[in-house]
Every structure is written in C-alpha cells, then in structure tokens.
mmCIF file of C-alpha atoms in Angstrom:
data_model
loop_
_atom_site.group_PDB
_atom_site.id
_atom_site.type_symbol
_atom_site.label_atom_id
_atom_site.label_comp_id
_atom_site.label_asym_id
_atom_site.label_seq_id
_atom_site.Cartn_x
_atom_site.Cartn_y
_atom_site.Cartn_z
ATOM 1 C CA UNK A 1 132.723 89.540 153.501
ATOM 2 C CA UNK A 2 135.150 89.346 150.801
ATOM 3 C CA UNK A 3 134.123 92.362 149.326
ATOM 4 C CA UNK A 4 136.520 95.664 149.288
ATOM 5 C CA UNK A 5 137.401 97.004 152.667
ATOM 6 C CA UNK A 6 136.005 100.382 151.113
ATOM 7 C CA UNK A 7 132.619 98.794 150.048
ATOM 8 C CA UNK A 8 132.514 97.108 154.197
ATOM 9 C CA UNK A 9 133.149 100.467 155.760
ATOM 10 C CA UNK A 10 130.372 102.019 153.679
ATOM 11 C CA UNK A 11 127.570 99.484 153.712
ATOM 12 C CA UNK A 12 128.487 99.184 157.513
ATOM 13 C CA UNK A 13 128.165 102.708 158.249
ATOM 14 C CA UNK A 14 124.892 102.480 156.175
ATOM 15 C CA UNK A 15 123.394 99.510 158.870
ATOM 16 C CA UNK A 16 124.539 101.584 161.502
ATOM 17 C CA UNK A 17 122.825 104.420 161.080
ATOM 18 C CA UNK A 18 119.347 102.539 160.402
ATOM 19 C CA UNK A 19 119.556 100.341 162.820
ATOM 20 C CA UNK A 20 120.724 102.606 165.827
ATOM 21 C CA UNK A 21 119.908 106.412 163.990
ATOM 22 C CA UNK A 22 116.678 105.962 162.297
ATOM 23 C CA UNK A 23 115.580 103.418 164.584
ATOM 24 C CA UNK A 24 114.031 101.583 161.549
ATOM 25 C CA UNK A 25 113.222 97.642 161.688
ATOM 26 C CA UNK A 26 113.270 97.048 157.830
ATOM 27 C CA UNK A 27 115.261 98.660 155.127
ATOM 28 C CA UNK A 28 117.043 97.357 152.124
ATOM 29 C CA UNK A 29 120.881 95.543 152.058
ATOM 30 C CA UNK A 30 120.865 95.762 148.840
ATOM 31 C CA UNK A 31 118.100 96.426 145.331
ATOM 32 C CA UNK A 32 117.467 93.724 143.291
ATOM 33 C CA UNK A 33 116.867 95.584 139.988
ATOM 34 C CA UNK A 34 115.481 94.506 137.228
ATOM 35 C CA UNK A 35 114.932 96.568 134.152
ATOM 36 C CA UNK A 36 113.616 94.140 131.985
ATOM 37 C CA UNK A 37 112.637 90.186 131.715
ATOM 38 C CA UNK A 38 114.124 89.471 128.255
ATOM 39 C CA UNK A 39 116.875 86.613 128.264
ATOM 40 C CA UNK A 40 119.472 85.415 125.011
ATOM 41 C CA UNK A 41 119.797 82.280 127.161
ATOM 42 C CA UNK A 42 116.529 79.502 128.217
ATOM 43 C CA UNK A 43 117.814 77.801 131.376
ATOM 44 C CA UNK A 44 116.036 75.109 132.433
ATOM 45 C CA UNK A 45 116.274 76.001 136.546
ATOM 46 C CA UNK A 46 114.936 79.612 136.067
ATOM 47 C CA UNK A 47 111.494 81.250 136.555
ATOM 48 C CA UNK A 48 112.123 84.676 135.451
ATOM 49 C CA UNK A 49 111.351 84.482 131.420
ATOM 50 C CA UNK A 50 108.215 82.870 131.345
ATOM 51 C CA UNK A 51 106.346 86.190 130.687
ATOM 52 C CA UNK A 52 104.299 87.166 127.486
ATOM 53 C CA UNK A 53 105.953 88.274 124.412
ATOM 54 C CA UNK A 54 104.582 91.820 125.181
ATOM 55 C CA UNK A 55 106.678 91.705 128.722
ATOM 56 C CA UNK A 56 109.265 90.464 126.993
ATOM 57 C CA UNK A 57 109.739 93.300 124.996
ATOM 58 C CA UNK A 58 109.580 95.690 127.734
ATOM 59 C CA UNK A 59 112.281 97.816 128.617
ATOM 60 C CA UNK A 60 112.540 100.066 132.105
ATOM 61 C CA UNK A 61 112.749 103.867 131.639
ATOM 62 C CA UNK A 62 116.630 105.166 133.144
ATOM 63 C CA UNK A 63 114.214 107.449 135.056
ATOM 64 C CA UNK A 64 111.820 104.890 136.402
ATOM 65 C CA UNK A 65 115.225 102.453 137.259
ATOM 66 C CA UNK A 66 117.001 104.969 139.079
ATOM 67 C CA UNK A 67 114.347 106.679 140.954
ATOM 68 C CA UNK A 68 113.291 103.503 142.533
ATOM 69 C CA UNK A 69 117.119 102.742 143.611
ATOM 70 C CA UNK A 70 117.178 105.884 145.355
ATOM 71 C CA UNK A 71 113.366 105.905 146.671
ATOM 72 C CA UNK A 72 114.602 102.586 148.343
ATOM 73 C CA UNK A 73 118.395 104.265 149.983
ATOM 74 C CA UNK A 74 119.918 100.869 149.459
ATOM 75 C CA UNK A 75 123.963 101.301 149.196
ATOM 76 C CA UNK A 76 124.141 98.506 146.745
ATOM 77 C CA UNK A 77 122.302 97.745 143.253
ATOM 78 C CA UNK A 78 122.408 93.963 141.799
ATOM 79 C CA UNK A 79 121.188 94.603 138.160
ATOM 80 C CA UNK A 80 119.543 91.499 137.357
ATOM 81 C CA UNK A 81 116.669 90.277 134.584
ATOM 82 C CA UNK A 82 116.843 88.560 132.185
ATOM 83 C CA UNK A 83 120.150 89.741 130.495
ATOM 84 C CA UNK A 84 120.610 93.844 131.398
ATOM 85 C CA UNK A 85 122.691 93.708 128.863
ATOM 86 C CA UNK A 86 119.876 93.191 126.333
ATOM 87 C CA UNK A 87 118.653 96.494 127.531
ATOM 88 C CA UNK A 88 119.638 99.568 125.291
ATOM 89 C CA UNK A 89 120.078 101.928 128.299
ATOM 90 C CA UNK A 90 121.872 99.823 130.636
ATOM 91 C CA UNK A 91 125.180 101.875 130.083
ATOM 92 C CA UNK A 92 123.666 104.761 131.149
ATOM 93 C CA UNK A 93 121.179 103.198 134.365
ATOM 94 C CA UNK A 94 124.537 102.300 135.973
ATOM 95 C CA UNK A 95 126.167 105.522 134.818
ATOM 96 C CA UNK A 96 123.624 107.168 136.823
ATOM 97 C CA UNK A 97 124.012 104.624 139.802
ATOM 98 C CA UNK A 98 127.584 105.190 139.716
ATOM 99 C CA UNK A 99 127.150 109.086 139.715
ATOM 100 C CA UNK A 100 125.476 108.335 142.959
ATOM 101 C CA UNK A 101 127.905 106.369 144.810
ATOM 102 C CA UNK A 102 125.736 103.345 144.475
ATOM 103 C CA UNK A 103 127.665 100.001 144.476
ATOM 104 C CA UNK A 104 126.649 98.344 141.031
ATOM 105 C CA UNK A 105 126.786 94.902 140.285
ATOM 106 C CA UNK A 106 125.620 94.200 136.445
ATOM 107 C CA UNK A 107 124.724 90.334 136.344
ATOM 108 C CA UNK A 108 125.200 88.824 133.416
ATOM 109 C CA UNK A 109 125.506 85.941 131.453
ATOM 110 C CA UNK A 110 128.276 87.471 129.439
ATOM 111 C CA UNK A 111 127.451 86.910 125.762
ATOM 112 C CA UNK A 112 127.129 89.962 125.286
ATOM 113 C CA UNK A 113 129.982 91.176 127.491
ATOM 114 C CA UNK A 114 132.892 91.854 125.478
ATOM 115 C CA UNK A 115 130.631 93.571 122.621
ATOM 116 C CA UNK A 116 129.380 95.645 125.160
ATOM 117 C CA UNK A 117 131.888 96.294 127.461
ATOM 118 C CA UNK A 118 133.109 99.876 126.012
ATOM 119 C CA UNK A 119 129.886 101.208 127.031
ATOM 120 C CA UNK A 120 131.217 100.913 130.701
ATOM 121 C CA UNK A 121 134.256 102.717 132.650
ATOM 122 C CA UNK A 122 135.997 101.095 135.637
ATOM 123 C CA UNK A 123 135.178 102.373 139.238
ATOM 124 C CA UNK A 124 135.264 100.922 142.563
ATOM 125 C CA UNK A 125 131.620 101.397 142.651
ATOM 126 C CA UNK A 126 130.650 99.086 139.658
ATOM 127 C CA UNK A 127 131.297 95.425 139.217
ATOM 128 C CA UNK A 128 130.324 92.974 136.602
ATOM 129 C CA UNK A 129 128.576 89.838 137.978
ATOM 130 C CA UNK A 130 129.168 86.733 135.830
ATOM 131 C CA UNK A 131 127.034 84.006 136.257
ATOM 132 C CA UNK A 132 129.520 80.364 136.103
ATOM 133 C CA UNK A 133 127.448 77.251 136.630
ATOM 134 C CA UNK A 134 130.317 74.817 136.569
ATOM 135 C CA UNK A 135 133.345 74.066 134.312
ATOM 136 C CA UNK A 136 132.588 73.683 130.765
ATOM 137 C CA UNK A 137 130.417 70.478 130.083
ATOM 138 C CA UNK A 138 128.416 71.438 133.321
ATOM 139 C CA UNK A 139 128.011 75.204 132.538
ATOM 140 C CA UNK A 140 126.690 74.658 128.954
ATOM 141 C CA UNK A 141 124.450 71.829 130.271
ATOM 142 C CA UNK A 142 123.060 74.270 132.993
ATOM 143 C CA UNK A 143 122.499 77.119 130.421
ATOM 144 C CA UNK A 144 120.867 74.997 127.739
ATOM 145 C CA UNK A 145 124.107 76.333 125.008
ATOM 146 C CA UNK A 146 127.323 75.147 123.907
ATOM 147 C CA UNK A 147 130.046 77.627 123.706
ATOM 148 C CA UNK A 148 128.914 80.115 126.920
ATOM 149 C CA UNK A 149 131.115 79.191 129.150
ATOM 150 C CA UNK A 150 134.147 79.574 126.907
ATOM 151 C CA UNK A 151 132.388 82.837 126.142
ATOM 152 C CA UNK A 152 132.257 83.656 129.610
ATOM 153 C CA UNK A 153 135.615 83.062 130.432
ATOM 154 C CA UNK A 154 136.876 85.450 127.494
ATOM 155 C CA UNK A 155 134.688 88.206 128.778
ATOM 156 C CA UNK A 156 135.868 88.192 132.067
ATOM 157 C CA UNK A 157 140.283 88.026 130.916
ATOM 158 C CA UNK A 158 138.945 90.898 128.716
ATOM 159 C CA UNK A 159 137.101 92.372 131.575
ATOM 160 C CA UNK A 160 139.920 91.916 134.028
ATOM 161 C CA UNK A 161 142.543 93.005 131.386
ATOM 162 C CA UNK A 162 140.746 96.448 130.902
ATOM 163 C CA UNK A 163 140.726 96.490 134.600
ATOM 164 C CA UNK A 164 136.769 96.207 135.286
ATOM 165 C CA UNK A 165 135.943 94.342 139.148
ATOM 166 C CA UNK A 166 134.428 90.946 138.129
ATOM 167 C CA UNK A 167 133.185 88.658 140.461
ATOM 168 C CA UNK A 168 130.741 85.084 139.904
ATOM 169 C CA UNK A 169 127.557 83.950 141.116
ATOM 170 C CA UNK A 170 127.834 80.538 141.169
ATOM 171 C CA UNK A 171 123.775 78.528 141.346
ATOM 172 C CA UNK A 172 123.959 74.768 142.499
ATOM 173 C CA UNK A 173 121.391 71.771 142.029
ATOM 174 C CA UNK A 174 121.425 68.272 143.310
ATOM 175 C CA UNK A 175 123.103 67.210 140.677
ATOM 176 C CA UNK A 176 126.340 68.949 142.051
ATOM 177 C CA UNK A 177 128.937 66.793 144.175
ATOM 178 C CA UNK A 178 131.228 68.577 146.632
ATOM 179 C CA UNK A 179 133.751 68.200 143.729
ATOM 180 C CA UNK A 180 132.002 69.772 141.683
ATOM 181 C CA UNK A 181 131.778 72.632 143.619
ATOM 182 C CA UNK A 182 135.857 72.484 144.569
ATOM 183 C CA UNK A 183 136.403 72.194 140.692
ATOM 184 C CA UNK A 184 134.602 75.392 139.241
ATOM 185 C CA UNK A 185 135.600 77.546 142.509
ATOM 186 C CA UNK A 186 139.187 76.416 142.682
ATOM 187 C CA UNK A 187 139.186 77.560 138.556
ATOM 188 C CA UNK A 188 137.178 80.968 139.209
ATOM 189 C CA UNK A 189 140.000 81.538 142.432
ATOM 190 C CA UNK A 190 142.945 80.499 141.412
ATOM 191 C CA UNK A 191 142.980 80.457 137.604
ATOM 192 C CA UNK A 192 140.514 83.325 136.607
ATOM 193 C CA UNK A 193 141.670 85.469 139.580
ATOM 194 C CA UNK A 194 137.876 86.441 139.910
ATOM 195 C CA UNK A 195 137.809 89.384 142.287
ATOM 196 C CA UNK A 196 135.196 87.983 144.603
ATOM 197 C CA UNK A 197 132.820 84.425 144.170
ATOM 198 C CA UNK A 198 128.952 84.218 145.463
ATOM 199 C CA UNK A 199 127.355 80.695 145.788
ATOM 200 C CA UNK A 200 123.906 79.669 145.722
ATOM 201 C CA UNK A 201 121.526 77.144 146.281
ATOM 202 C CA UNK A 202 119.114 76.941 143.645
ATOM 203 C CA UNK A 203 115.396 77.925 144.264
ATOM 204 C CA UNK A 204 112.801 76.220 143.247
ATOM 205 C CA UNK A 205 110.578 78.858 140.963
ATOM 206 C CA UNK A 206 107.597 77.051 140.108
ATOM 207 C CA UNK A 207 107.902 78.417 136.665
ATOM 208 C CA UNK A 208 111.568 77.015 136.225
ATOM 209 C CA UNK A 209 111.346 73.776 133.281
ATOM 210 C CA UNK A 210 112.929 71.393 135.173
ATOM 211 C CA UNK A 211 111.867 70.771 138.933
ATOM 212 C CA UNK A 212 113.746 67.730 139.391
ATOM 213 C CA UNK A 213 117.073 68.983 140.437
ATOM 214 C CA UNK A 214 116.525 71.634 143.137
ATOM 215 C CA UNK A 215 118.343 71.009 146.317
ATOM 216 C CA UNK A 216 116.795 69.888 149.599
ATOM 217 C CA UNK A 217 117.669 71.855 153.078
ATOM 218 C CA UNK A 218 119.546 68.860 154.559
ATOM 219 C CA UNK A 219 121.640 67.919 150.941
ATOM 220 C CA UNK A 220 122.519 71.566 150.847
ATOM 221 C CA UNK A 221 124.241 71.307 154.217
ATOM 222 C CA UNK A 222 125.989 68.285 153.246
ATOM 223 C CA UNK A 223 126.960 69.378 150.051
ATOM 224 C CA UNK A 224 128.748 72.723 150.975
ATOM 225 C CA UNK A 225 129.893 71.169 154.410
ATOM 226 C CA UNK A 226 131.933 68.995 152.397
ATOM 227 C CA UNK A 227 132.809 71.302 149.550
ATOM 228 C CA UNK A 228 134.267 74.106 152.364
ATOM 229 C CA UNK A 229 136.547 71.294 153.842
ATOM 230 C CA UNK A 230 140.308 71.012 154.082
ATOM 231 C CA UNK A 231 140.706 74.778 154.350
ATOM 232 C CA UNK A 232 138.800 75.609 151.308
ATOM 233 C CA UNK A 233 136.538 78.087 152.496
ATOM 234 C CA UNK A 234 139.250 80.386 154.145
ATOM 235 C CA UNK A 235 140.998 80.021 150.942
ATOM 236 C CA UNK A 236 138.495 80.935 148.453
ATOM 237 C CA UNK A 237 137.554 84.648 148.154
ATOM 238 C CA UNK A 238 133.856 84.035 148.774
ATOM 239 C CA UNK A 239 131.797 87.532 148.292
ATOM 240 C CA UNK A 240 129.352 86.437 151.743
ATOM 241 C CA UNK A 241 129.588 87.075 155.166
ATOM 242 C CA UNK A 242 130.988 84.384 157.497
ATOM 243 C CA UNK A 243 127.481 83.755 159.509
ATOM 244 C CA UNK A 244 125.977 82.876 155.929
ATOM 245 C CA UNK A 245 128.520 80.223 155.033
ATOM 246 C CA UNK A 246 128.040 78.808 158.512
ATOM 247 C CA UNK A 247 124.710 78.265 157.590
ATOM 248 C CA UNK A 248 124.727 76.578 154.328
ATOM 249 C CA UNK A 249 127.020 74.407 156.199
ATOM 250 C CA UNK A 250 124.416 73.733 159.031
ATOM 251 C CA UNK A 251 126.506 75.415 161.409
ATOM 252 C CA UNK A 252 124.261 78.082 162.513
ATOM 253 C CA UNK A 253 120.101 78.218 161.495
ATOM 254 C CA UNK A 254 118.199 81.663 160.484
ATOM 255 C CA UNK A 255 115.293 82.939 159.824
ATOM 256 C CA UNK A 256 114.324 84.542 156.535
ATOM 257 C CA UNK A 257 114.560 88.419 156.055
ATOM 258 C CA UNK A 258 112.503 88.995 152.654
ATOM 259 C CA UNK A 259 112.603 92.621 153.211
ATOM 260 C CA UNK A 260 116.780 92.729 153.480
ATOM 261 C CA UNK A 261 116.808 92.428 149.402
ATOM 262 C CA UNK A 262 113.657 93.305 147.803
ATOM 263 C CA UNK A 263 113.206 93.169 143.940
ATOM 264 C CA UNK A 264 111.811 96.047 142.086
ATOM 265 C CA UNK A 265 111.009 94.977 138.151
ATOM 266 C CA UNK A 266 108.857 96.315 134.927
ATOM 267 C CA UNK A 267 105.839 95.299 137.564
ATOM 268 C CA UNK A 268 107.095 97.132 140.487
ATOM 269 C CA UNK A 269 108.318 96.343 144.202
ATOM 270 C CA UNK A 270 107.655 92.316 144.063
ATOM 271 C CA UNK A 271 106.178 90.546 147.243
ATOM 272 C CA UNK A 272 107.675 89.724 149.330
ATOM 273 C CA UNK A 273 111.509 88.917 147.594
ATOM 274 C CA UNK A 274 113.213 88.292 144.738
ATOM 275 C CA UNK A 275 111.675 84.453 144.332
ATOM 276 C CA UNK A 276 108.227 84.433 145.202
ATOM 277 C CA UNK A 277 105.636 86.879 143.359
ATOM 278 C CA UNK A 278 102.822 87.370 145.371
ATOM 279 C CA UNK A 279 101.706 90.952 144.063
ATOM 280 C CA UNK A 280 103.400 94.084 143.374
ATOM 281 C CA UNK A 281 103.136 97.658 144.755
ATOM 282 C CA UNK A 282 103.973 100.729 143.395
ATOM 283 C CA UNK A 283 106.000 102.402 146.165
ATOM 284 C CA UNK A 284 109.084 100.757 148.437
ATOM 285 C CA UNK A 285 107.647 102.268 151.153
ATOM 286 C CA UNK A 286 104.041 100.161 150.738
ATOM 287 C CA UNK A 287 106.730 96.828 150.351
ATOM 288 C CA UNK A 288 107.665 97.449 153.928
ATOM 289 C CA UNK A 289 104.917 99.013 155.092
ATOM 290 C CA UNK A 290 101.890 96.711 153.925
ATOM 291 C CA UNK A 291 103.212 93.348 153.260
ATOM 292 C CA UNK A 292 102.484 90.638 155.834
ATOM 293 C CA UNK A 293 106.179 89.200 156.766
ATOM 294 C CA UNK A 294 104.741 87.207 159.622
ATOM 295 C CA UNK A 295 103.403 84.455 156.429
ATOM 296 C CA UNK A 296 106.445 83.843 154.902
ATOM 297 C CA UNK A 297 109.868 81.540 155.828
ATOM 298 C CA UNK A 298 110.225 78.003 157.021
ATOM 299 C CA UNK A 299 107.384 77.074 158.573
ATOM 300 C CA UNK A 300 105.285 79.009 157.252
ATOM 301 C CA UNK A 301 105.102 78.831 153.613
ATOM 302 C CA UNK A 302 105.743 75.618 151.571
ATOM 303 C CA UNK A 303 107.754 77.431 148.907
ATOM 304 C CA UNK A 304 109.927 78.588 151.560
ATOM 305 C CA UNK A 305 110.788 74.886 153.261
ATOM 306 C CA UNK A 306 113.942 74.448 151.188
ATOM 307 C CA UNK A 307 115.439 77.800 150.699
ATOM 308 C CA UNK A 308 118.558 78.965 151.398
ATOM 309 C CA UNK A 309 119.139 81.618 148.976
ATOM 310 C CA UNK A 310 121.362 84.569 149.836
ATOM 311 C CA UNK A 311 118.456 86.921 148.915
ATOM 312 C CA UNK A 312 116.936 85.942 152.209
ATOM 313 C CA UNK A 313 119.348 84.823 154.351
ATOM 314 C CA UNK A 314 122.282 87.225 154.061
ATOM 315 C CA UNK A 315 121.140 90.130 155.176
ATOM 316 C CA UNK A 316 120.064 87.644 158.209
ATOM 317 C CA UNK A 317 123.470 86.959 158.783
ATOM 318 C CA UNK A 318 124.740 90.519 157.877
ATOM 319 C CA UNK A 319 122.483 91.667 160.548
ATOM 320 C CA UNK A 320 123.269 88.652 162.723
ATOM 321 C CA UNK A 321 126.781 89.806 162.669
ATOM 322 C CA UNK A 322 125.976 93.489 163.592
ATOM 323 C CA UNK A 323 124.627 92.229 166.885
ATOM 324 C CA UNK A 324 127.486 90.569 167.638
ATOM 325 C CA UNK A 325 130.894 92.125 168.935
ATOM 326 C CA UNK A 326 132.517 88.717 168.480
ATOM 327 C CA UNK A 327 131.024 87.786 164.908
ATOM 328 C CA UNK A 328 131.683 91.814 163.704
ATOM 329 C CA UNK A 329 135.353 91.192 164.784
ATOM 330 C CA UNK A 330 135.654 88.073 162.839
ATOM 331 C CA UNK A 331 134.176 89.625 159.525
ATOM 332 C CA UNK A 332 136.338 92.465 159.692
ATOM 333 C CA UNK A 333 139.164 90.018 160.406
ATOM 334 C CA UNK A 334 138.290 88.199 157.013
ATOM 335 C CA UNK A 335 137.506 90.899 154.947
ATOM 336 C CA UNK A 336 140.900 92.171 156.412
ATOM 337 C CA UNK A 337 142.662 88.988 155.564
ATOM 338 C CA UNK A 338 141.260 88.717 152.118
ATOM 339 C CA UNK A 339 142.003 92.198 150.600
ATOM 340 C CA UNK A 340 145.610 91.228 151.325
ATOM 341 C CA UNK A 341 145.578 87.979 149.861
ATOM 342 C CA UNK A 342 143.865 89.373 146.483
#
C-alpha cells in the first residue's frame, strides 16, 4: 500500500496478531462508520440517501460512534454517510478516534471543507478523504452540481497548506475511458500532490437513480488494465495493496470478504457490508457471529456478480498478501518505494 510506512507497520502488526495470536477467522480491516445519512449533494450513482426525512435528520451520539469503533478493534475508521461533515459532532467523534490511536479517514465531498476545517488538528492518525469523480465537466456531471469540483480542489490546497493528510477516492462508471481515468489521476498525483489516491468501481445500489452506467466485471478489467499501462500504476501513489490492483486488472481473481470492512450506521452493524442491507444487528460480535457468509459473493448472490469494490475485495488481497512471503515482500517494497517518492 501507499499508505505511511507508520500506518503499514501498525495495521500489519494488528493482522498478525489475529490471525496467528487470537486465532480468529473474521475481524475487521477497517470500520465503515457512518454517523448519519444526510447528504448537501444528490448523486445520481448512490444508494445511501434514499431514507425518510425522519432518518435524514438523524444524527449518531459521539458515544454511540465511538463505542462501536472500539467494540469492533478495527485499527482504521473510514467516516462515511452522507456528508460527516453535516454532522455537528464530527470534530469531536474523530477527536475521540484520534485520542485512541485510531487511523481516521473523514470522507467527504468537501463543500463544507474549508468552513469546517478549523474544527480539526493535523496528526498522522487522521486524514481527510475527498471524493474526485473526474476533472471538472465530469466531476460536476457525476455529483449532479456545478462548482464542486473547483470547490474541492480549494479545500484540499487549503487542506494541504495547513498541513492536514488528504488523499481521494476516486468512483468509476462505464462511461469512463482509460483516459479518463489517466486524466483525473495524473491531476490528483502530479498537480494536487494528493497524499495517497483510492479507485473504485462503482456498485450498483439498487436505490442509486441511475442504473445505466454501472460497470460490468469484464469492462472493469479492461478499463483499469489499460488505464495502469505504460508505467502508470507504479507511478501513481495509489492508497491499495498490490494484489487488489492485480485484480481490477484481471490479473489475479478473489473471493469476497464482507466481514474484512463492515459498516456500522444510525441502524446498526449492516449485513453483510457496506453495499448490500440485508438486516442490521445490534452488536459487532452478532455481525460475525450470526450472519450467513456462505450466501454472499460471485456466484452466489446476483447483486454480487459485478462487484469489485475495495470494501470486499481488499482486505482479500490484504490477507492474500499476508499468506504470502513473496507478495508481503513486494508490498513492503512499494510502500517502501512510495514514501520516498512522496
């Protein structure tokens, strides 16, 4: 991974000791947190805000946020939503985090960013996540709002300036061309000096407004086979480990693990990831415990025939690489190769 060599030693130390200490066969890479559902933007490929005005309004506890963090022992937090920004407490959820050790990532669209941003202090252990569609025209298209990617970009000089880790997460549809992908990842490496980039396939949320443009398991291969080309991949600092970008290239196939980055929102731990709601459960303990894993993944679900998201194939490959003497050397070797570069 591309991520800090700091951040690798911990979160490998952390996979260690459950896989070879506790002996355990499921625990969490990382919490998907989300502290409320309420969104200043309406994209058309998402299926995360079509809740009841009620939801809408609802806001996580600190409390409730952090205890569930810690009930899981995940060593990273990605604090998702809706916008977290639009939550009154979110300053002080990933003060608390912080105060932990927990490795923070606040994702965000960013309008709110740079009115917000002196409710936050730099430390190794936070990071802002800015989500960047595309360049301009395709950003503002994606998002459904003129003027948020030249939003975004300001946030994240100002963010940068003040000296705040910012990295992107980058979604893609079928309407994306291998250039497309060179163009906003060449800008977010070499221009914006992002700290770290994560790319996506879209998934298709049955909820999402438009379920025309979600990306098929063979175009996906294609198109980031093509977009990592000519030396692009080792050049760009991508925030994934190696076995993952071998498979969205096709160059390696994986299972799903749903449990590696489980989603805990206003409703509770979500069944069985991030994308797919089929019931919630009050404890993270019951997620792992009482959820039927053998029904879900390619093959085996319908929703899940043309995912590729991170959520359930990185900690596939993370754990992939743990297994493997020769793919553990070459991650260290990148991550390695990348902190100099940066």
């Amino acid at each position: 991974m591309a991520m800090p060599l700091r951040q690798t030693v911990r979160v490998g130390t952390y996979l260690m000791q459950q896989k070879l200490l506790k002996r355990r066969d499921k625990f969490p890479l990382i919490v998907e947190l989300e502290p409320l559902f309420a969104c200043n933007l309406a994209c058309e490929g998402c299926g995360k805000i079509q809740h009841p005005a009620g939801v809408l309004k609802q806001r996580m506890p600190v409390a409730q946020a952090v205890g569930a963090v810690l009930e899981s022992g995940a060593p990273m937090v990605s604090i998702a939503g809706g916008e977290p920004l639009m939550h009154p407490q979110i300053d002080e959820i990933v003060r608390q985090l912080v105060e932990r050790r927990k490795y923070v990532f606040l994702c965000t669209n960013a309008l709110l960013l740079r009115k917000k941003m002196d409710k936050f202090k730099p430390s190794p252990y936070f990071t802002f996540a800015v989500h960047i569609d595309g360049l301009r025209e395709r950003h503002d298209e994606s998002v459904a709002k003129e003027g948020t990617f030249d939003e975004a970009v300001a946030a994240i000089k100002e963010a940068k300036r003040r000296g705040f880790r910012v990295t992107t997460n980058s979604t893609f549809f079928n309407t994306d061309t291998p250039q497309t992908v060179i163009d906003v990842l060449d800008y977010l490496n070499d221009e914006l000096k992002v700290d770290e980039m994560m790319i996506s396939p879209a998934y298709a949320y049955e909820k999402a407004p438009d379920q025309e443009h979600f990306l098929g398991v063979e175009q996906t291969r294609e198109l980031f086979r093509k977009a990592f080309a000519g030396g692009n991949r080792k050049r760009w600092r991508l925030n994934h480990s190696p076995l993952f970008l071998d498979f969205l290239e096709g160059k390696a196939d994986f299972e799903c693990t749903p449990w590696g980055i489980p989603n805990y929102s206003l409703f509770g731990w979500q069944r069985p990831c991030y994308l797919m709601a089929d019931g919630y459960v009050p404890t993270y303990r019951e997620l792992v415990e009482k959820t039927d894993w053998s029904k879900y993944g390619r093959g085996k679900d319908p929703r899940c025939e043309n995912c590729m998201a991170h959520c359930g194939y990185e900690p596939t490959a993370v754990l992939a690489t743990m297994g493997s003497l020769q793919q553990s050397l070459r991650a260290i070797t990148e991550t390695v190769t990348s902190n100099r570069g940066h």
